[in-house]
């Protein structure tokens, strides 16, 4: 689950370090490239966290069964 800490570090923790216009990468300010890269890396971090979760790996928790609503249960 520590992989999920990558997301706030990329977006919030690193902002003071990357909040600058120069250098320009691919014609965009560095901050815009950093945020795009963080957006691309977020699903990878979530996937890595899910792979490390023993419940997810065993198939014990499926998204359609999580709330009980998809299979017609009334609670």
mmCIF file of N, CA and C in Angstrom:
data_model
loop_
_atom_site.group_PDB
_atom_site.id
_atom_site.type_symbol
_atom_site.label_atom_id
_atom_site.label_comp_id
_atom_site.label_asym_id
_atom_site.label_seq_id
_atom_site.Cartn_x
_atom_site.Cartn_y
_atom_site.Cartn_z
ATOM 1 N N UNK A 1 0.809 -1.203 0.000
ATOM 2 C CA UNK A 1 0.000 0.000 0.000
ATOM 3 C C UNK A 1 0.851 1.266 0.000
ATOM 4 N N UNK A 2 2.132 1.110 0.214
ATOM 5 C CA UNK A 2 3.000 2.293 0.199
ATOM 6 C C UNK A 2 3.087 2.929 -1.184
ATOM 7 N N UNK A 3 2.746 2.156 -2.220
ATOM 8 C CA UNK A 3 2.756 2.717 -3.567
ATOM 9 C C UNK A 3 1.751 3.850 -3.709
ATOM 10 N N UNK A 4 0.706 3.838 -2.879
ATOM 11 C CA UNK A 4 -0.298 4.897 -2.965
ATOM 12 C C UNK A 4 0.231 6.233 -2.457
ATOM 13 N N UNK A 5 1.329 6.211 -1.724
ATOM 14 C CA UNK A 5 1.945 7.466 -1.285
ATOM 15 C C UNK A 5 2.656 8.182 -2.430
ATOM 16 N N UNK A 6 2.883 7.485 -3.517
ATOM 17 C CA UNK A 6 3.529 8.109 -4.672
ATOM 18 C C UNK A 6 2.657 9.224 -5.231
ATOM 19 N N UNK A 7 1.367 9.034 -5.231
ATOM 20 C CA UNK A 7 0.451 9.998 -5.845
ATOM 21 C C UNK A 7 0.509 11.360 -5.142
ATOM 22 N N UNK A 8 0.312 11.453 -3.815
ATOM 23 C CA UNK A 8 0.394 12.786 -3.199
ATOM 24 C C UNK A 8 1.797 13.388 -3.265
ATOM 25 N N UNK A 9 2.812 12.552 -3.245
ATOM 26 C CA UNK A 9 4.172 13.098 -3.337
ATOM 27 C C UNK A 9 4.403 13.708 -4.708
ATOM 28 N N UNK A 10 3.927 13.039 -5.753
ATOM 29 C CA UNK A 10 4.103 13.576 -7.101
ATOM 30 C C UNK A 10 3.336 14.876 -7.312
ATOM 31 N N UNK A 11 2.127 14.954 -6.797
ATOM 32 C CA UNK A 11 1.305 16.133 -7.044
ATOM 33 C C UNK A 11 1.585 17.268 -6.076
ATOM 34 N N UNK A 12 1.662 16.980 -4.788
ATOM 35 C CA UNK A 12 1.741 18.053 -3.795
ATOM 36 C C UNK A 12 3.155 18.222 -3.245
ATOM 37 N N UNK A 13 3.781 17.112 -2.881
ATOM 38 C CA UNK A 13 5.079 17.192 -2.228
ATOM 39 C C UNK A 13 6.178 17.766 -3.094
ATOM 40 N N UNK A 14 6.111 17.522 -4.378
ATOM 41 C CA UNK A 14 7.170 17.976 -5.273
ATOM 42 C C UNK A 14 6.889 19.341 -5.902
ATOM 43 N N UNK A 15 5.736 19.922 -5.669
ATOM 44 C CA UNK A 15 5.407 21.195 -6.300
ATOM 45 C C UNK A 15 6.403 22.312 -5.996
ATOM 46 N N UNK A 16 6.859 22.461 -4.766
ATOM 47 C CA UNK A 16 7.836 23.539 -4.543
ATOM 48 C C UNK A 16 9.129 23.343 -5.347
ATOM 49 N N UNK A 17 9.447 22.120 -5.684
ATOM 50 C CA UNK A 17 10.680 21.857 -6.428
ATOM 51 C C UNK A 17 10.524 22.050 -7.931
ATOM 52 N N UNK A 18 9.331 21.858 -8.454
ATOM 53 C CA UNK A 18 9.140 21.895 -9.910
ATOM 54 C C UNK A 18 8.330 23.095 -10.382
ATOM 55 N N UNK A 19 7.928 23.972 -9.500
ATOM 56 C CA UNK A 19 7.098 25.112 -9.880
ATOM 57 C C UNK A 19 7.968 26.205 -10.501
ATOM 58 N N UNK A 20 8.262 26.017 -11.768
ATOM 59 C CA UNK A 20 9.053 26.991 -12.505
ATOM 60 C C UNK A 20 8.696 26.895 -13.983
ATOM 61 N N UNK A 21 8.916 27.969 -14.688
ATOM 62 C CA UNK A 21 8.601 27.989 -16.111
ATOM 63 C C UNK A 21 9.764 27.411 -16.913
ATOM 64 N N UNK A 22 10.962 27.746 -16.535
ATOM 65 C CA UNK A 22 12.145 27.227 -17.222
ATOM 66 C C UNK A 22 12.632 26.000 -16.491
ATOM 67 N N UNK A 23 13.048 24.970 -17.067
ATOM 68 C CA UNK A 23 13.224 24.722 -18.490
ATOM 69 C C UNK A 23 11.906 24.409 -19.175
ATOM 70 N N UNK A 24 11.917 24.572 -20.462
ATOM 71 C CA UNK A 24 10.764 24.253 -21.292
ATOM 72 C C UNK A 24 11.000 22.875 -21.907
ATOM 73 N N UNK A 25 10.013 21.991 -21.743
ATOM 74 C CA UNK A 25 10.116 20.635 -22.266
ATOM 75 C C UNK A 25 8.989 20.433 -23.282
ATOM 76 N N UNK A 26 9.343 20.083 -24.502
ATOM 77 C CA UNK A 26 8.370 19.896 -25.585
ATOM 78 C C UNK A 26 7.491 21.132 -25.783
ATOM 79 N N UNK A 27 8.042 22.305 -25.542
ATOM 80 C CA UNK A 27 7.314 23.553 -25.716
ATOM 81 C C UNK A 27 6.386 23.903 -24.573
ATOM 82 N N UNK A 28 6.392 23.122 -23.511
ATOM 83 C CA UNK A 28 5.539 23.372 -22.351
ATOM 84 C C UNK A 28 6.395 23.720 -21.137
ATOM 85 N N UNK A 29 5.841 24.506 -20.215
ATOM 86 C CA UNK A 29 6.578 24.759 -18.978
ATOM 87 C C UNK A 29 6.810 23.453 -18.222
ATOM 88 N N UNK A 30 7.879 23.415 -17.438
ATOM 89 C CA UNK A 30 8.255 22.195 -16.738
ATOM 90 C C UNK A 30 7.151 21.710 -15.805
ATOM 91 N N UNK A 31 6.422 22.639 -15.164
ATOM 92 C CA UNK A 31 5.342 22.245 -14.255
ATOM 93 C C UNK A 31 4.247 21.478 -14.995
ATOM 94 N N UNK A 32 3.901 21.904 -16.198
ATOM 95 C CA UNK A 32 2.871 21.207 -16.973
ATOM 96 C C UNK A 32 3.331 19.803 -17.347
ATOM 97 N N UNK A 33 4.592 19.649 -17.714
ATOM 98 C CA UNK A 33 5.126 18.330 -18.052
ATOM 99 C C UNK A 33 5.156 17.452 -16.807
ATOM 100 N N UNK A 34 5.528 18.032 -15.655
ATOM 101 C CA UNK A 34 5.559 17.279 -14.400
ATOM 102 C C UNK A 34 4.163 16.765 -14.039
ATOM 103 N N UNK A 35 3.150 17.623 -14.142
ATOM 104 C CA UNK A 35 1.785 17.210 -13.795
ATOM 105 C C UNK A 35 1.262 16.167 -14.774
ATOM 106 N N UNK A 36 1.605 16.283 -16.046
ATOM 107 C CA UNK A 36 1.208 15.258 -17.013
ATOM 108 C C UNK A 36 1.863 13.921 -16.681
ATOM 109 N N UNK A 37 3.136 13.950 -16.350
ATOM 110 C CA UNK A 37 3.837 12.726 -15.972
ATOM 111 C C UNK A 37 3.258 12.100 -14.716
ATOM 112 N N UNK A 38 2.893 12.934 -13.741
ATOM 113 C CA UNK A 38 2.281 12.425 -12.516
ATOM 114 C C UNK A 38 0.928 11.787 -12.812
ATOM 115 N N UNK A 39 0.189 12.367 -13.738
ATOM 116 C CA UNK A 39 -1.103 11.808 -14.109
ATOM 117 C C UNK A 39 -0.938 10.456 -14.797
ATOM 118 N N UNK A 40 0.087 10.321 -15.605
ATOM 119 C CA UNK A 40 0.341 9.052 -16.279
ATOM 120 C C UNK A 40 0.822 7.996 -15.283
ATOM 121 N N UNK A 41 1.600 8.382 -14.281
ATOM 122 C CA UNK A 41 2.144 7.432 -13.315
ATOM 123 C C UNK A 41 1.155 7.032 -12.219
ATOM 124 N N UNK A 42 0.094 7.781 -12.026
ATOM 125 C CA UNK A 42 -0.874 7.463 -10.975
ATOM 126 C C UNK A 42 -1.522 6.092 -11.165
ATOM 127 N N UNK A 43 -2.023 5.720 -12.346
ATOM 128 C CA UNK A 43 -2.590 4.371 -12.489
ATOM 129 C C UNK A 43 -1.558 3.270 -12.267
ATOM 130 N N UNK A 44 -0.319 3.532 -12.599
ATOM 131 C CA UNK A 44 0.732 2.533 -12.370
ATOM 132 C C UNK A 44 0.921 2.308 -10.871
ATOM 133 N N UNK A 45 0.919 3.387 -10.093
ATOM 134 C CA UNK A 45 1.069 3.262 -8.641
ATOM 135 C C UNK A 45 -0.121 2.528 -8.025
ATOM 136 N N UNK A 46 -1.323 2.803 -8.503
ATOM 137 C CA UNK A 46 -2.503 2.115 -7.988
ATOM 138 C C UNK A 46 -2.466 0.640 -8.358
ATOM 139 N N UNK A 47 -2.025 0.328 -9.567
ATOM 140 C CA UNK A 47 -1.908 -1.073 -9.990
ATOM 141 C C UNK A 47 -0.876 -1.812 -9.145
ATOM 142 N N UNK A 48 0.249 -1.178 -8.873
ATOM 143 C CA UNK A 48 1.269 -1.814 -8.038
ATOM 144 C C UNK A 48 0.757 -2.043 -6.617
ATOM 145 N N UNK A 49 -0.006 -1.098 -6.091
ATOM 146 C CA UNK A 49 -0.578 -1.271 -4.753
ATOM 147 C C UNK A 49 -1.589 -2.409 -4.748
ATOM 148 N N UNK A 50 -2.381 -2.520 -5.805
ATOM 149 C CA UNK A 50 -3.368 -3.599 -5.882
ATOM 150 C C UNK A 50 -2.694 -4.957 -6.004
ATOM 151 N N UNK A 51 -1.604 -5.026 -6.749
ATOM 152 C CA UNK A 51 -0.884 -6.300 -6.878
ATOM 153 C C UNK A 51 -0.312 -6.758 -5.548
ATOM 154 N N UNK A 52 0.021 -5.840 -4.680
ATOM 155 C CA UNK A 52 0.573 -6.199 -3.385
ATOM 156 C C UNK A 52 -0.477 -6.539 -2.343
ATOM 157 N N UNK A 53 -1.740 -6.304 -2.658
ATOM 158 C CA UNK A 53 -2.820 -6.566 -1.712
ATOM 159 C C UNK A 53 -3.224 -8.042 -1.802
ATOM 160 N N UNK A 54 -3.104 -8.797 -0.702
ATOM 161 C CA UNK A 54 -3.422 -10.229 -0.772
ATOM 162 C C UNK A 54 -4.895 -10.510 -1.052
ATOM 163 N N UNK A 55 -5.794 -9.647 -0.620
ATOM 164 C CA UNK A 55 -7.217 -9.855 -0.879
ATOM 165 C C UNK A 55 -7.504 -9.697 -2.369
ATOM 166 N N UNK A 56 -6.903 -8.699 -2.984
ATOM 167 C CA UNK A 56 -7.123 -8.473 -4.414
ATOM 168 C C UNK A 56 -6.524 -9.604 -5.241
ATOM 169 N N UNK A 57 -5.340 -10.079 -4.846
ATOM 170 C CA UNK A 57 -4.686 -11.157 -5.596
ATOM 171 C C UNK A 57 -5.474 -12.460 -5.527
ATOM 172 N N UNK A 58 -6.131 -12.729 -4.387
ATOM 173 C CA UNK A 58 -6.861 -13.987 -4.250
ATOM 174 C C UNK A 58 -8.221 -13.932 -4.925
ATOM 175 N N UNK A 59 -8.632 -12.758 -5.374
ATOM 176 C CA UNK A 59 -9.934 -12.622 -6.015
ATOM 177 C C UNK A 59 -11.065 -12.587 -5.017
ATOM 178 N N UNK A 60 -10.753 -12.326 -3.755
ATOM 179 C CA UNK A 60 -11.756 -12.333 -2.707
ATOM 180 C C UNK A 60 -12.663 -11.117 -2.715
ATOM 181 N N UNK A 61 -12.240 -10.048 -3.344
ATOM 182 C CA UNK A 61 -13.052 -8.839 -3.361
ATOM 183 C C UNK A 61 -13.170 -8.363 -4.794
ATOM 184 N N UNK A 62 -14.373 -8.427 -5.337
ATOM 185 C CA UNK A 62 -14.620 -7.966 -6.687
ATOM 186 C C UNK A 62 -15.403 -6.671 -6.628
ATOM 187 N N UNK A 63 -15.132 -5.739 -7.539
ATOM 188 C CA UNK A 63 -15.826 -4.448 -7.494
ATOM 189 C C UNK A 63 -17.346 -4.578 -7.595
ATOM 190 N N UNK A 64 -17.871 -5.564 -8.331
ATOM 191 C CA UNK A 64 -19.315 -5.692 -8.453
ATOM 192 C C UNK A 64 -19.940 -6.296 -7.199
ATOM 193 N N UNK A 65 -19.151 -6.830 -6.293
ATOM 194 C CA UNK A 65 -19.654 -7.414 -5.055
ATOM 195 C C UNK A 65 -19.363 -6.539 -3.835
ATOM 196 N N UNK A 66 -18.631 -5.466 -4.019
ATOM 197 C CA UNK A 66 -18.170 -4.680 -2.870
ATOM 198 C C UNK A 66 -19.332 -4.095 -2.081
ATOM 199 N N UNK A 67 -20.319 -3.522 -2.749
ATOM 200 C CA UNK A 67 -21.410 -2.886 -2.030
ATOM 201 C C UNK A 67 -22.623 -3.744 -1.854
ATOM 202 N N UNK A 68 -22.701 -4.850 -2.547
ATOM 203 C CA UNK A 68 -23.853 -5.717 -2.458
ATOM 204 C C UNK A 68 -25.016 -5.272 -3.309
ATOM 205 N N UNK A 69 -24.890 -4.155 -3.988
ATOM 206 C CA UNK A 69 -25.997 -3.623 -4.774
ATOM 207 C C UNK A 69 -26.037 -4.273 -6.147
ATOM 208 N N UNK A 70 -24.894 -4.581 -6.717
ATOM 209 C CA UNK A 70 -24.864 -5.119 -8.075
ATOM 210 C C UNK A 70 -25.485 -6.505 -8.167
ATOM 211 N N UNK A 71 -25.463 -7.262 -7.090
ATOM 212 C CA UNK A 71 -26.016 -8.621 -7.160
ATOM 213 C C UNK A 71 -27.447 -8.664 -6.614
ATOM 214 N N UNK A 72 -28.084 -7.508 -6.434
ATOM 215 C CA UNK A 72 -29.493 -7.476 -6.073
ATOM 216 C C UNK A 72 -29.804 -7.528 -4.596
ATOM 217 N N UNK A 73 -28.807 -7.431 -3.743
ATOM 218 C CA UNK A 73 -29.070 -7.456 -2.301
ATOM 219 C C UNK A 73 -29.600 -6.106 -1.837
ATOM 220 N N UNK A 74 -30.570 -6.134 -0.988
ATOM 221 C CA UNK A 74 -31.077 -4.907 -0.364
ATOM 222 C C UNK A 74 -30.602 -4.874 1.064
ATOM 223 N N UNK A 75 -29.995 -3.775 1.440
ATOM 224 C CA UNK A 75 -29.494 -3.645 2.816
ATOM 225 C C UNK A 75 -30.138 -2.490 3.494
#
